[in-house]
Amino acid sequence: MCGIVGYVGDREAAQFLLEGLTKLEYRGYDSAGVAVFDGENIRVEKSVGRLAELKEKLGGNIPVGTMGIGHTRWATHGRPSDLNSHPHTDCAGDFVVVHNGIIENYLALKEELVKKGHKFLSETDTEVLPHLLEEVYDGDFEAAVREVLHRIEGSYSIVFMSRRDPGKLICSKQDNPLVIGLGKGENFIASDIPAIIAHTRRTYILSDGEMAVVTKVGVSIMNYAGVPIRKKVFEVNWNAEAAEKGGFEHFMLKEIHEQPKAVRATLSARIEKDESAVVLEELAWDKAFIDGVHRIFIVACGTAYHAGLVGKYYIENMARIPVECDIASEFRYRSPIIDDHTLTIVVSQSGETIDTLAALKEAKRLGSKTLAVTNVVGSSIAREADQVVYTWAGPEIAVASTKAYTTQLIVMLLLGLYMAQIRGSLPKERIVELVRGLKEIPTQISRTLEDVDPIKTFARQYGFNEHVFFIGRSLDYDVALEGSLKLKEISYIHAEAYAAGELKHGTLALIVDSLPVIAIATQKSVYEKTLSNIKEVKARDAVVIGIASVTDTELEKYADHVIKVPETDEMLIPLLAVVPLQLLAYYAAITRGCDVDKPRNLAKSVTVE
Ligand code: G6P
């Protein structure tokens, strides 16, 4: 959601800006723009639509200059249009600004500035920033930016550029990510690492309330009062190749195929050599800590929320602690009952989702202990939580989350086992059984990925249906929710997941002749019941595609098609059952000619509420 890039050095800035923005396309956007300073003037070029449209507009006439900023915008205040695109400028064209997030007090500021004669061109909240800068500027760029930062409220990452103070970019952030890439004789700014990783792995990750002055020879960081801050260089532990497609047609397909490797990385060093127990060194909890936890909340959005649902099942079953799983945007506003006996676990691939971050802050404010499960080292959520368990899935670029989900499931399982070990709530033999099962999962995912032809066929056969239902019970229902989210977000097919037992309380009315129903039936404890529900939809002439374990011989008697996954413990099988559903969504999107990695209206990282 919105991307920011900035460059100052000796090279042509536009080249880096356009290339950096391309690397951020996955975040989701609907317009793009760049501003380049040529030593005298700032040239701003922007266009609604994809970056390709901006490039087409520029043709051969690329802005010249060695300092610049760029932006991809995901519309919030004002529809996508050339005028609403960033960068925004002041009246005189002296200052330009790119901004992610929302300036909450922009209306009051705008009114004040309009009264003073400032002319606004866009409907955005962002445009108040350059005008306010113009208003308060009296010869000192840094002081003027500090004044602006003092006056604005909301969440943001911002880069300011001025033609009055050449060679200097100033940036700041609050609740939105911003990194500074350190080069030799050049420096970079970006809202996310993929934009700069081809140039440097040495970065500063800005914290809330910090402001950085970036020139080609150095970076100085200070707080809003101008007091210098010493910051450690953060060395990114992955390279440009990890953020490339590596021969796959789409990032999503690459990431689906990376799951065995990602799961191995998540498990690495977290299982005792003799496979007898789980080790989570980063937590080092003891009995007193766990006994002090009377209730757990798992809070997240989207796919991470679906991982949280599975986490609830794992933790309750293994550790016997009550768990509530909540959508972050709901949790914050429902006055949750929290005290210092509560542990709040937030799950977030990016570590930047604003609702999850706000929920985490609210839980902390109410006295909860907090733990983040995230994929991004140094992300806002990782820094805000008391403790962090990383998923180590590697960069996930496709909007539709796949390897992040499976690795989140692994962490949920590790957490369940870890708590159970400390509480003594699960027999040792059962822990060993699950740990051994876990170690097989990467190979079993690889095997699941080999059997792709039938899935391609179903996707072609049913990819043009407008409605698809997913059903399942227990953990299968949680997987159904994730399968249906995958399908709807990238193929735009209306997909709904229902707890199979709930069908007859309303949804059965929608089941008609030839409607595809994907039935997940891997849970032995509810298997017979799921079969009855499958018979109910078959009786209404639905087409049933079943997902079952390889040892299953029953399902094919009732389902039209069955996709089999390797045999494992029923606690672990969601890790395998989700894989064909990811592939089905992918190939359905391909059949329908959708833009798999950049689905319409969606963003990878949602940094507005
Ligand atoms: C967006 C993405 C989803 C993701 C959700 C939560 O909606 O498109 O793929 O599951 O945000 O993101 P997070 O980074 O917090 O896991």
Coordinates of C-alpha atoms and ligand atoms in Angstrom, one line a residue:
M1 CA 0.0 0.0 0.0
C2 CA 1.7 3.2 -1.2
G3 CA 5.4 3.0 -1.9
I4 CA 8.1 5.6 -1.3
V5 CA 11.5 6.0 -2.8
G6 CA 14.2 8.7 -2.6
Y7 CA 17.7 9.1 -4.1
V8 CA 20.6 11.5 -3.6
G9 CA 24.0 10.8 -5.2
D10 CA 25.8 11.2 -8.5
R11 CA 23.6 9.0 -10.7
E12 CA 20.5 9.9 -12.6
A13 CA 17.9 9.8 -9.9
A14 CA 14.9 9.0 -12.2
Q15 CA 16.5 5.7 -13.1
F16 CA 16.6 4.5 -9.5
L17 CA 13.2 6.0 -8.7
L18 CA 11.4 4.2 -11.5
E19 CA 13.3 0.9 -10.8
G20 CA 12.7 1.2 -7.0
L21 CA 9.0 1.9 -7.5
T22 CA 8.8 -1.2 -9.8
K23 CA 10.1 -3.2 -6.9
L24 CA 7.4 -1.9 -4.7
E25 CA 4.6 -2.5 -7.2
Y26 CA 3.6 -5.6 -5.2
R27 CA 2.4 -3.4 -2.3
G28 CA -0.6 -2.3 -4.4
Y29 CA -1.2 1.2 -5.9
D30 CA -3.3 3.0 -8.5
S31 CA -1.1 5.9 -9.5
A32 CA 2.5 6.9 -9.6
G33 CA 4.8 9.9 -9.7
V34 CA 8.4 11.2 -9.5
A35 CA 10.0 14.5 -8.8
V36 CA 13.6 15.2 -9.8
F37 CA 15.8 18.2 -8.9
D38 CA 18.0 19.3 -11.8
G39 CA 20.2 21.7 -9.8
E40 CA 17.8 24.6 -10.4
N41 CA 14.3 23.4 -10.6
I42 CA 12.2 20.4 -9.6
R43 CA 10.3 18.6 -12.3
V44 CA 7.3 16.6 -11.2
E45 CA 5.7 13.9 -13.4
K46 CA 2.8 11.8 -12.4
S47 CA 0.1 9.6 -13.8
V48 CA -2.9 7.6 -12.8
G49 CA -2.6 3.8 -13.4
R50 CA 0.4 1.6 -13.4
L51 CA 4.0 2.6 -13.6
A52 CA 4.0 1.5 -17.2
E53 CA 1.6 4.4 -17.9
L54 CA 3.9 6.9 -16.2
K55 CA 6.9 5.6 -18.2
E56 CA 4.8 5.9 -21.4
K57 CA 3.9 9.4 -20.5
L58 CA 7.6 10.2 -20.0
G59 CA 8.6 8.6 -23.2
G60 CA 12.2 9.5 -23.9
N61 CA 11.9 12.7 -21.8
I62 CA 13.1 11.3 -18.5
P63 CA 13.6 14.0 -15.8
V64 CA 17.3 14.8 -15.4
G65 CA 19.0 15.3 -12.1
T66 CA 20.8 13.5 -9.3
M67 CA 18.3 13.9 -6.4
G68 CA 14.7 12.9 -6.4
I69 CA 11.7 11.3 -4.8
G70 CA 9.0 8.9 -6.1
H71 CA 5.7 7.4 -5.0
T72 CA 3.1 4.8 -5.8
R73 CA -0.2 5.8 -4.4
W74 CA -3.1 3.6 -3.1
A75 CA -6.0 6.0 -3.0
T76 CA -7.5 7.0 0.4
H77 CA -8.3 10.7 0.3
G78 CA -9.5 11.4 -3.2
R79 CA -9.9 9.0 -6.1
P80 CA -7.0 7.8 -8.2
S81 CA -6.2 10.7 -10.6
D82 CA -3.1 12.5 -12.0
L83 CA -3.8 15.5 -9.7
N84 CA -4.2 13.4 -6.6
S85 CA -1.0 11.4 -7.3
H86 CA 2.2 12.2 -5.4
P87 CA 4.6 14.0 -5.3
H88 CA 2.7 17.1 -4.2
T89 CA 4.1 20.6 -4.3
D90 CA 3.7 24.0 -2.6
C91 CA 2.4 27.1 -4.5
A92 CA 5.9 28.2 -5.7
G93 CA 7.1 24.7 -6.6
D94 CA 10.0 25.1 -4.1
F95 CA 9.0 22.0 -2.0
V96 CA 7.9 18.5 -2.9
V97 CA 6.6 15.8 -0.7
V98 CA 5.7 12.1 -0.9
H99 CA 3.7 10.6 1.9
N100 CA 2.3 7.2 3.0
G101 CA -0.4 7.1 5.7
I102 CA -3.0 9.7 6.8
I103 CA -2.7 13.2 8.1
E104 CA -5.6 13.2 10.5
N105 CA -5.8 17.0 11.1
Y106 CA -5.4 17.9 7.5
L107 CA -8.8 19.6 7.1
A108 CA -8.0 22.1 9.9
L109 CA -4.6 22.7 8.4
K110 CA -5.9 23.1 4.9
E111 CA -8.5 25.6 6.0
E112 CA -5.8 27.7 7.8
L113 CA -3.6 27.5 4.7
V114 CA -6.3 28.4 2.3
K115 CA -7.2 31.4 4.4
K116 CA -3.5 32.5 4.1
G117 CA -3.8 32.3 0.3
H118 CA -2.4 28.8 -0.5
K119 CA -3.9 27.2 -3.6
F120 CA -4.6 23.5 -3.4
L121 CA -4.8 21.4 -6.5
S122 CA -5.7 17.9 -5.1
E123 CA -8.2 16.3 -2.8
T124 CA -5.5 14.7 -0.8
D125 CA -4.5 15.1 2.9
T126 CA -0.9 15.0 1.8
E127 CA -1.0 18.3 -0.1
V128 CA -1.1 20.2 3.2
L129 CA 2.5 19.1 3.9
P130 CA 4.3 21.2 1.1
H131 CA 2.0 24.2 1.7
L132 CA 2.6 24.1 5.4
L133 CA 6.3 23.8 4.7
E134 CA 6.2 26.8 2.4
E135 CA 4.3 28.7 5.1
V136 CA 6.7 28.1 8.0
Y137 CA 9.9 28.2 5.9
D138 CA 12.2 31.1 6.7
G139 CA 15.5 30.0 5.3
D140 CA 16.1 26.8 7.3
F141 CA 14.8 23.7 5.6
E142 CA 15.4 21.4 8.6
A143 CA 13.8 23.7 11.1
A144 CA 10.8 24.1 8.8
V145 CA 10.4 20.3 8.5
R146 CA 10.6 20.0 12.3
E147 CA 7.9 22.6 12.6
V148 CA 5.7 20.7 10.1
L149 CA 6.2 17.5 12.0
H150 CA 5.2 19.1 15.2
R151 CA 2.0 20.3 13.7
I152 CA 0.7 17.2 12.0
E153 CA -1.2 14.4 13.6
G154 CA -1.7 10.9 12.2
S155 CA 0.4 8.1 10.7
Y156 CA 2.9 8.7 8.1
S157 CA 6.2 8.1 6.4
I158 CA 7.2 11.3 4.5
V159 CA 10.1 12.5 2.3
F160 CA 10.6 16.2 1.8
M161 CA 12.7 17.8 -0.9
S162 CA 13.4 21.5 -1.5
R163 CA 15.0 23.4 -4.3
R164 CA 16.1 26.0 -1.8
D165 CA 18.4 23.5 0.0
P166 CA 19.9 21.4 -2.8
G167 CA 21.4 18.0 -2.1
K168 CA 19.3 17.2 0.9
L169 CA 16.3 14.9 1.4
I170 CA 14.6 14.9 4.8
C171 CA 12.4 12.1 5.9
S172 CA 10.4 11.0 9.0
K173 CA 7.9 8.4 10.1
Q174 CA 5.2 7.6 12.5
D175 CA 3.5 4.2 12.4
N176 CA 4.5 3.6 8.8
P177 CA 7.8 2.0 7.7
L178 CA 10.7 3.8 6.2
V179 CA 14.3 2.6 5.6
I180 CA 17.4 4.4 4.5
G181 CA 19.8 2.5 2.3
L182 CA 23.5 3.4 2.8
G183 CA 25.5 3.5 -0.4
K184 CA 29.0 4.9 -1.3
G185 CA 28.6 8.5 -2.3
E186 CA 24.9 8.0 -2.6
N187 CA 22.0 7.2 -0.3
F188 CA 18.6 5.8 -0.8
I189 CA 15.2 6.1 1.0
A190 CA 12.4 3.6 0.6
S191 CA 9.3 2.4 2.3
D192 CA 10.4 -1.2 1.9
I193 CA 13.7 -3.0 1.5
P194 CA 13.1 -4.6 -2.0
A195 CA 13.3 -1.1 -3.5
I196 CA 17.0 -0.7 -2.4
I197 CA 18.3 -4.2 -2.0
A198 CA 19.9 -4.3 -5.5
H199 CA 22.1 -1.3 -4.3
T200 CA 22.8 -2.0 -0.7
R201 CA 22.1 -4.3 2.3
R202 CA 23.3 -1.7 4.8
T203 CA 20.3 0.2 6.2
Y204 CA 19.0 2.4 8.9
I205 CA 15.4 1.5 9.9
L206 CA 13.8 4.7 11.1
S207 CA 11.8 4.6 14.4
D208 CA 8.7 6.6 15.1
G209 CA 9.4 10.2 15.9
E210 CA 12.8 10.2 14.2
M211 CA 13.8 12.5 11.4
A212 CA 16.7 11.9 9.0
V213 CA 18.6 14.3 6.9
V214 CA 20.0 12.4 3.9
T215 CA 22.7 13.8 1.6
K216 CA 24.9 11.9 -0.8
V217 CA 27.8 11.7 1.7
G218 CA 25.9 11.0 4.9
V219 CA 22.8 10.5 7.0
S220 CA 22.1 12.3 10.3
I221 CA 19.2 11.2 12.5
M222 CA 17.6 13.2 15.2
N223 CA 14.4 13.6 17.1
Y224 CA 11.8 16.3 16.4
A225 CA 13.6 18.6 18.8
G226 CA 16.7 18.3 16.7
V227 CA 18.6 16.2 19.3
P228 CA 21.0 13.7 17.4
I229 CA 20.2 10.0 17.7
R230 CA 22.9 7.3 17.2
K231 CA 21.5 4.5 15.3
K232 CA 22.9 1.0 14.5
V233 CA 23.3 -0.1 10.9
F234 CA 20.9 -2.9 10.2
E235 CA 22.4 -5.4 7.7
V236 CA 19.6 -7.0 5.6
N237 CA 20.1 -10.8 5.7
W238 CA 18.7 -11.6 2.2
N239 CA 19.7 -10.4 -1.2
A240 CA 18.3 -9.1 -4.4
E241 CA 17.8 -12.6 -5.8
A242 CA 15.4 -13.5 -3.0
A243 CA 13.2 -10.6 -4.2
E244 CA 13.2 -11.7 -7.9
K245 CA 10.9 -14.3 -9.5
G246 CA 13.8 -16.8 -10.1
G247 CA 12.3 -18.3 -13.2
F248 CA 8.7 -18.6 -12.0
E249 CA 6.0 -16.8 -13.9
H250 CA 4.7 -15.0 -10.8
F251 CA 6.0 -14.3 -7.3
M252 CA 3.0 -16.2 -5.9
L253 CA 3.9 -19.4 -7.7
K254 CA 7.5 -19.0 -6.6
E255 CA 6.5 -18.4 -3.0
I256 CA 4.1 -21.4 -3.0
H257 CA 7.1 -23.5 -4.2
E258 CA 9.4 -22.0 -1.6
Q259 CA 7.3 -23.4 1.2
P260 CA 9.4 -26.5 2.0
K261 CA 12.5 -24.3 2.3
A262 CA 10.6 -21.6 4.3
V263 CA 9.2 -24.2 6.7
R264 CA 12.7 -25.7 7.2
A265 CA 14.0 -22.2 8.0
T266 CA 11.2 -21.7 10.6
L267 CA 11.9 -25.0 12.2
S268 CA 15.7 -24.6 12.1
A269 CA 17.2 -24.7 15.6
R270 CA 13.8 -24.9 17.2
I271 CA 13.7 -28.6 17.7
E272 CA 15.9 -30.6 20.1
K273 CA 18.4 -32.8 18.4
D274 CA 16.8 -35.9 19.8
E275 CA 13.4 -34.7 18.5
S276 CA 12.0 -34.8 22.0
A277 CA 11.0 -31.2 22.4
V278 CA 10.6 -27.7 21.0
V279 CA 13.2 -25.0 21.8
L280 CA 12.2 -21.3 21.6
E281 CA 15.3 -19.6 22.9
E282 CA 14.0 -16.2 22.1
L283 CA 11.2 -16.7 24.6
A284 CA 12.9 -18.5 27.5
W285 CA 9.5 -18.7 29.4
D286 CA 9.3 -20.6 32.6
K287 CA 6.5 -22.1 34.6
A288 CA 5.9 -19.0 36.6
F289 CA 5.4 -17.0 33.4
I290 CA 3.0 -19.5 31.8
D291 CA 1.1 -19.9 35.0
G292 CA 0.6 -16.2 35.1
V293 CA -1.1 -16.3 31.7
H294 CA -4.8 -17.0 32.2
R295 CA -6.0 -16.0 28.8
I296 CA -4.5 -15.5 25.4
F297 CA -5.7 -13.2 22.6
I298 CA -4.4 -13.8 19.0
V299 CA -5.0 -10.7 16.9
A300 CA -4.3 -10.3 13.2
C301 CA -5.7 -9.4 9.8
G302 CA -6.3 -11.4 6.6
T303 CA -4.3 -14.5 6.1
A304 CA -2.5 -13.9 9.4
Y305 CA -5.9 -14.0 11.1
H306 CA -6.5 -17.4 9.5
A307 CA -3.2 -18.6 10.9
G308 CA -4.3 -17.2 14.3
L309 CA -7.5 -19.4 14.1
V310 CA -5.3 -22.5 13.7
G311 CA -3.1 -21.1 16.5
K312 CA -6.1 -21.0 18.8
Y313 CA -6.9 -24.6 18.1
Y314 CA -3.2 -25.6 18.7
I315 CA -2.7 -23.7 21.9
E316 CA -6.1 -24.6 23.5
N317 CA -5.6 -28.3 22.6
M318 CA -2.0 -28.6 23.7
A319 CA -1.5 -26.0 26.4
R320 CA -5.1 -25.9 27.7
I321 CA -5.1 -22.1 28.0
P322 CA -8.2 -20.3 26.8
V323 CA -7.6 -18.4 23.5
E324 CA -9.6 -15.9 21.7
C325 CA -8.8 -15.0 18.1
D326 CA -9.7 -11.6 16.9
I327 CA -9.6 -9.5 13.8
A328 CA -7.3 -6.6 14.6
S329 CA -9.7 -3.9 13.4
E330 CA -12.5 -5.3 15.6
F331 CA -10.4 -6.1 18.7
R332 CA -9.3 -2.5 19.2
Y333 CA -12.9 -1.1 19.3
R334 CA -14.6 -3.8 21.4
S335 CA -13.1 -3.0 24.7
P336 CA -11.4 -6.4 25.2
I337 CA -11.1 -7.7 28.7
I338 CA -7.4 -7.5 29.4
D339 CA -5.2 -7.5 32.5
D340 CA -1.7 -8.5 33.4
H341 CA -2.7 -12.1 33.2
T342 CA -3.4 -11.8 29.5
L343 CA -0.9 -12.6 26.7
T344 CA -1.7 -10.9 23.4
I345 CA -0.1 -12.6 20.4
V346 CA -0.2 -10.5 17.2
V347 CA 0.5 -12.2 13.9
S348 CA 1.7 -10.2 10.9
Q349 CA 3.8 -11.1 7.9
S350 CA 4.9 -7.6 7.2
G351 CA 4.9 -6.4 10.8
E352 CA 3.5 -3.1 9.6
T353 CA -0.3 -3.6 9.3
I354 CA -1.7 -0.6 11.0
D355 CA -4.7 -2.2 12.6
T356 CA -2.5 -5.0 14.1
L357 CA 0.0 -2.5 15.3
A358 CA -2.7 -0.4 16.9
A359 CA -4.3 -3.5 18.5
L360 CA -0.9 -4.4 19.9
K361 CA -0.5 -0.9 21.4
E362 CA -4.0 -1.1 22.9
A363 CA -3.3 -4.5 24.5
K364 CA 0.0 -3.1 25.9
R365 CA -1.8 -0.1 27.3
L366 CA -4.3 -2.3 29.0
G367 CA -1.5 -4.2 30.7
S368 CA -1.2 -7.3 28.6
K369 CA 2.0 -9.2 28.0
T370 CA 2.7 -9.1 24.2
L371 CA 4.3 -11.3 21.7
A372 CA 4.7 -10.7 17.9
V373 CA 4.9 -13.4 15.3
T374 CA 6.2 -11.7 12.2
N375 CA 8.4 -12.2 9.2
V376 CA 10.1 -8.9 9.0
V377 CA 13.0 -8.2 11.3
G378 CA 13.0 -4.7 12.7
S379 CA 9.4 -4.0 11.6
S380 CA 7.2 -1.7 13.7
I381 CA 5.3 -4.7 15.3
A382 CA 8.5 -6.5 16.1
R383 CA 9.8 -3.5 17.8
E384 CA 6.6 -2.7 19.7
A385 CA 6.0 -6.1 21.2
D386 CA 7.6 -7.3 24.4
Q387 CA 8.9 -10.4 22.6
V388 CA 9.2 -11.7 19.0
V389 CA 9.2 -15.0 17.3
Y390 CA 10.2 -14.6 13.7
T391 CA 8.8 -16.9 10.9
W392 CA 12.0 -16.6 8.8
A393 CA 10.0 -17.2 5.6
G394 CA 12.2 -14.8 3.5
P395 CA 10.7 -11.9 1.6
E396 CA 7.1 -12.4 0.5
I397 CA 6.2 -10.2 -2.5
A398 CA 2.9 -11.5 -3.9
V399 CA -0.1 -9.8 -2.3
A400 CA -1.7 -13.2 -1.7
S401 CA 0.1 -14.7 1.2
T402 CA 1.3 -18.3 1.0
K403 CA 4.6 -19.1 2.6
A404 CA 3.9 -16.6 5.3
Y405 CA 0.8 -18.5 6.2
T406 CA 2.4 -21.9 6.4
T407 CA 5.3 -20.6 8.4
Q408 CA 2.9 -18.8 10.8
L409 CA 1.2 -22.1 11.3
I410 CA 4.5 -23.7 12.1
V411 CA 5.2 -21.0 14.7
M412 CA 1.7 -21.5 16.2
L413 CA 2.4 -25.1 16.5
L414 CA 5.8 -24.5 18.1
L415 CA 4.1 -22.1 20.6
G416 CA 1.4 -24.6 21.5
L417 CA 4.0 -27.4 22.0
Y418 CA 6.4 -25.0 23.9
M419 CA 3.6 -23.9 26.3
A420 CA 2.5 -27.5 26.7
Q421 CA 6.0 -28.6 27.6
I422 CA 6.3 -26.0 30.3
R423 CA 2.8 -26.7 31.7
G424 CA 3.1 -30.4 31.4
S425 CA -0.3 -30.5 29.7
L426 CA 0.7 -32.9 26.9
P427 CA 2.2 -36.4 27.4
K428 CA 5.9 -36.5 26.4
E429 CA 5.1 -39.2 23.8
R430 CA 2.6 -37.0 22.1
I431 CA 5.1 -34.1 21.9
V432 CA 7.7 -36.5 20.3
E433 CA 5.0 -37.7 17.9
L434 CA 4.2 -34.1 16.8
V435 CA 7.8 -33.0 16.6
R436 CA 8.7 -36.0 14.4
G437 CA 5.6 -35.2 12.2
L438 CA 6.7 -31.6 11.9
K439 CA 10.2 -32.6 10.7
E440 CA 8.5 -34.5 7.8
I441 CA 6.4 -31.5 6.7
P442 CA 8.8 -29.8 4.3
T443 CA 9.3 -33.1 2.3
Q444 CA 5.6 -33.7 2.3
I445 CA 4.8 -30.2 1.0
S446 CA 7.3 -30.8 -1.8
R447 CA 5.4 -34.0 -2.6
T448 CA 2.1 -32.2 -2.6
L449 CA 3.6 -29.6 -5.0
E450 CA 4.5 -32.3 -7.5
D451 CA 0.9 -33.3 -8.1
V452 CA -0.2 -30.2 -9.9
D453 CA -1.8 -31.4 -13.1
P454 CA -5.3 -32.3 -11.7
I455 CA -5.4 -28.9 -10.0
K456 CA -4.7 -27.2 -13.3
T457 CA -7.5 -29.2 -14.9
F458 CA -10.0 -28.2 -12.1
A459 CA -9.0 -24.6 -12.4
R460 CA -9.6 -24.7 -16.1
Q461 CA -12.9 -26.6 -15.7
Y462 CA -14.3 -24.5 -12.9
G463 CA -12.4 -21.2 -13.2
F464 CA -15.2 -19.5 -14.9
N465 CA -17.8 -20.2 -12.2
E466 CA -18.9 -17.0 -10.4
H467 CA -19.4 -18.7 -7.0
V468 CA -17.5 -21.3 -5.1
F469 CA -18.1 -22.7 -1.6
F470 CA -15.6 -24.1 0.7
I471 CA -16.7 -26.4 3.6
G472 CA -14.9 -28.1 6.4
R473 CA -15.1 -28.8 10.2
S474 CA -12.6 -28.1 12.9
L475 CA -9.1 -27.4 11.5
D476 CA -10.5 -28.1 8.0
Y477 CA -12.8 -25.1 8.5
D478 CA -9.8 -22.9 9.3
V479 CA -8.1 -24.1 6.1
A480 CA -11.3 -23.6 4.1
L481 CA -11.3 -19.9 5.2
E482 CA -7.8 -19.5 3.9
G483 CA -8.5 -21.3 0.7
S484 CA -11.5 -19.2 0.0
L485 CA -9.6 -16.0 0.7
K486 CA -6.9 -17.0 -1.7
L487 CA -9.4 -17.7 -4.4
K488 CA -11.4 -14.5 -4.0
E489 CA -8.4 -12.2 -3.7
I490 CA -6.6 -13.2 -6.9
S491 CA -9.3 -14.7 -9.2
Y492 CA -12.2 -12.4 -8.1
I493 CA -14.5 -15.5 -7.9
H494 CA -17.0 -15.1 -5.1
A495 CA -15.8 -17.7 -2.7
E496 CA -17.3 -18.4 0.8
A497 CA -16.1 -20.7 3.5
Y498 CA -18.6 -22.3 5.8
A499 CA -18.3 -24.5 8.8
A500 CA -19.8 -27.6 7.2
G501 CA -22.2 -28.2 10.1
E502 CA -23.5 -24.7 9.7
L503 CA -24.5 -25.1 6.1
K504 CA -28.1 -26.2 6.8
H505 CA -28.7 -23.1 8.8
G506 CA -29.0 -20.9 5.8
T507 CA -26.2 -21.4 3.2
L508 CA -27.6 -24.6 1.9
A509 CA -30.2 -22.5 0.1
L510 CA -27.5 -21.2 -2.2
I511 CA -26.3 -24.7 -3.2
V512 CA -27.5 -25.3 -6.7
D513 CA -26.9 -27.6 -9.7
S514 CA -23.2 -27.7 -10.8
L515 CA -22.0 -25.2 -8.2
P516 CA -18.5 -26.1 -7.2
V517 CA -18.1 -27.0 -3.5
I518 CA -14.6 -27.6 -2.2
A519 CA -14.8 -29.9 0.8
I520 CA -11.8 -30.4 3.1
A521 CA -12.1 -33.7 4.9
T522 CA -8.8 -34.4 6.6
Q523 CA -9.9 -34.4 10.3
K524 CA -10.6 -37.9 11.5
S525 CA -12.4 -36.8 14.6
V526 CA -15.2 -35.1 12.5
Y527 CA -14.8 -37.2 9.3
E528 CA -18.1 -38.9 9.4
K529 CA -19.9 -35.6 10.1
T530 CA -18.1 -33.9 7.2
L531 CA -19.1 -36.8 4.9
S532 CA -22.8 -36.2 5.8
N533 CA -22.4 -32.5 4.9
I534 CA -20.8 -33.5 1.6
K535 CA -23.8 -35.8 0.9
E536 CA -26.1 -32.8 1.7
V537 CA -24.5 -30.7 -1.1
K538 CA -24.3 -33.6 -3.5
A539 CA -28.1 -34.1 -3.0
R540 CA -28.4 -30.6 -4.4
D541 CA -26.3 -31.5 -7.4
A542 CA -23.2 -29.5 -6.4
V543 CA -19.9 -30.6 -7.9
V544 CA -17.7 -31.6 -5.0
I545 CA -13.9 -31.4 -5.1
G546 CA -12.6 -33.1 -1.9
I547 CA -9.3 -32.7 -0.2
A548 CA -8.3 -35.7 1.8
S549 CA -5.4 -37.7 3.1
V550 CA -3.7 -40.2 0.8
T551 CA -5.0 -43.1 2.9
D552 CA -8.6 -42.0 2.5
T553 CA -10.7 -44.4 0.5
E554 CA -14.2 -43.2 1.4
L555 CA -14.4 -39.6 0.0
E556 CA -14.2 -40.6 -3.6
K557 CA -17.4 -42.5 -3.2
Y558 CA -19.2 -39.2 -2.7
A559 CA -17.1 -36.4 -4.2
D560 CA -16.7 -35.8 -7.9
H561 CA -13.0 -35.3 -7.6
V562 CA -10.5 -35.9 -4.8
I563 CA -7.1 -34.2 -4.3
K564 CA -4.9 -36.2 -1.9
V565 CA -2.2 -35.0 0.4
P566 CA 0.4 -37.1 2.2
E567 CA -0.6 -38.8 5.4
T568 CA 0.3 -37.0 8.7
D569 CA -1.0 -36.2 12.1
E570 CA -4.4 -34.5 11.9
M571 CA -3.0 -31.5 13.8
L572 CA -0.4 -31.1 11.1
I573 CA -2.4 -31.7 8.0
P574 CA -3.6 -28.1 7.6
L575 CA 0.1 -27.4 6.5
L576 CA -0.5 -29.8 3.6
A577 CA -4.2 -29.3 2.9
V578 CA -3.7 -25.6 2.2
V579 CA -1.2 -26.2 -0.6
P580 CA -3.6 -27.5 -3.3
L581 CA -6.0 -24.7 -2.4
Q582 CA -3.2 -22.1 -3.0
L583 CA -2.5 -23.8 -6.3
L584 CA -6.2 -23.9 -7.2
A585 CA -6.5 -20.2 -6.6
Y586 CA -3.4 -19.5 -8.6
Y587 CA -4.4 -21.5 -11.6
A588 CA -8.0 -20.2 -11.5
A589 CA -6.6 -16.7 -11.6
I590 CA -4.4 -17.6 -14.6
T591 CA -7.4 -19.2 -16.3
R592 CA -9.3 -15.9 -15.9
G593 CA -6.4 -13.8 -17.0
C594 CA -6.0 -12.0 -13.7
D595 CA -2.9 -10.1 -12.5
V596 CA -2.0 -12.7 -9.9
D597 CA 0.7 -10.8 -8.0
K598 CA -1.1 -7.5 -8.0
P599 CA -4.8 -8.1 -7.6
R600 CA -7.1 -5.1 -8.1
N601 CA -7.8 -2.8 -5.1
L602 CA -5.6 -4.9 -2.8
A603 CA -2.3 -4.1 -1.1
K604 CA 0.4 -6.3 0.4
S605 CA 0.9 -4.2 3.4
V606 CA -2.1 -2.2 4.7
T607 CA -0.8 0.9 6.5
V608 CA -4.1 2.7 6.7
E609 CA -7.0 1.9 9.0
Ligands
G6P1 C1 -3.2 -7.5 3.4 C2 -2.6 -8.6 2.5 C3 -2.9 -9.9 3.1 C4 -2.4 -10.1 4.5 C5 -3.0 -8.9 5.4 C6 -2.3 -8.9 6.8 O1 -4.6 -7.6 3.3 O2 -3.1 -8.4 1.2 O3 -2.2 -10.9 2.3 O4 -2.8 -11.3 5.0 O5 -2.8 -7.7 4.8 O6 -1.0 -8.5 6.6 P1 0.2 -8.8 7.6 O7 1.4 -8.3 7.0 O8 -0.2 -8.1 8.9 O9 0.2 -10.3 7.8

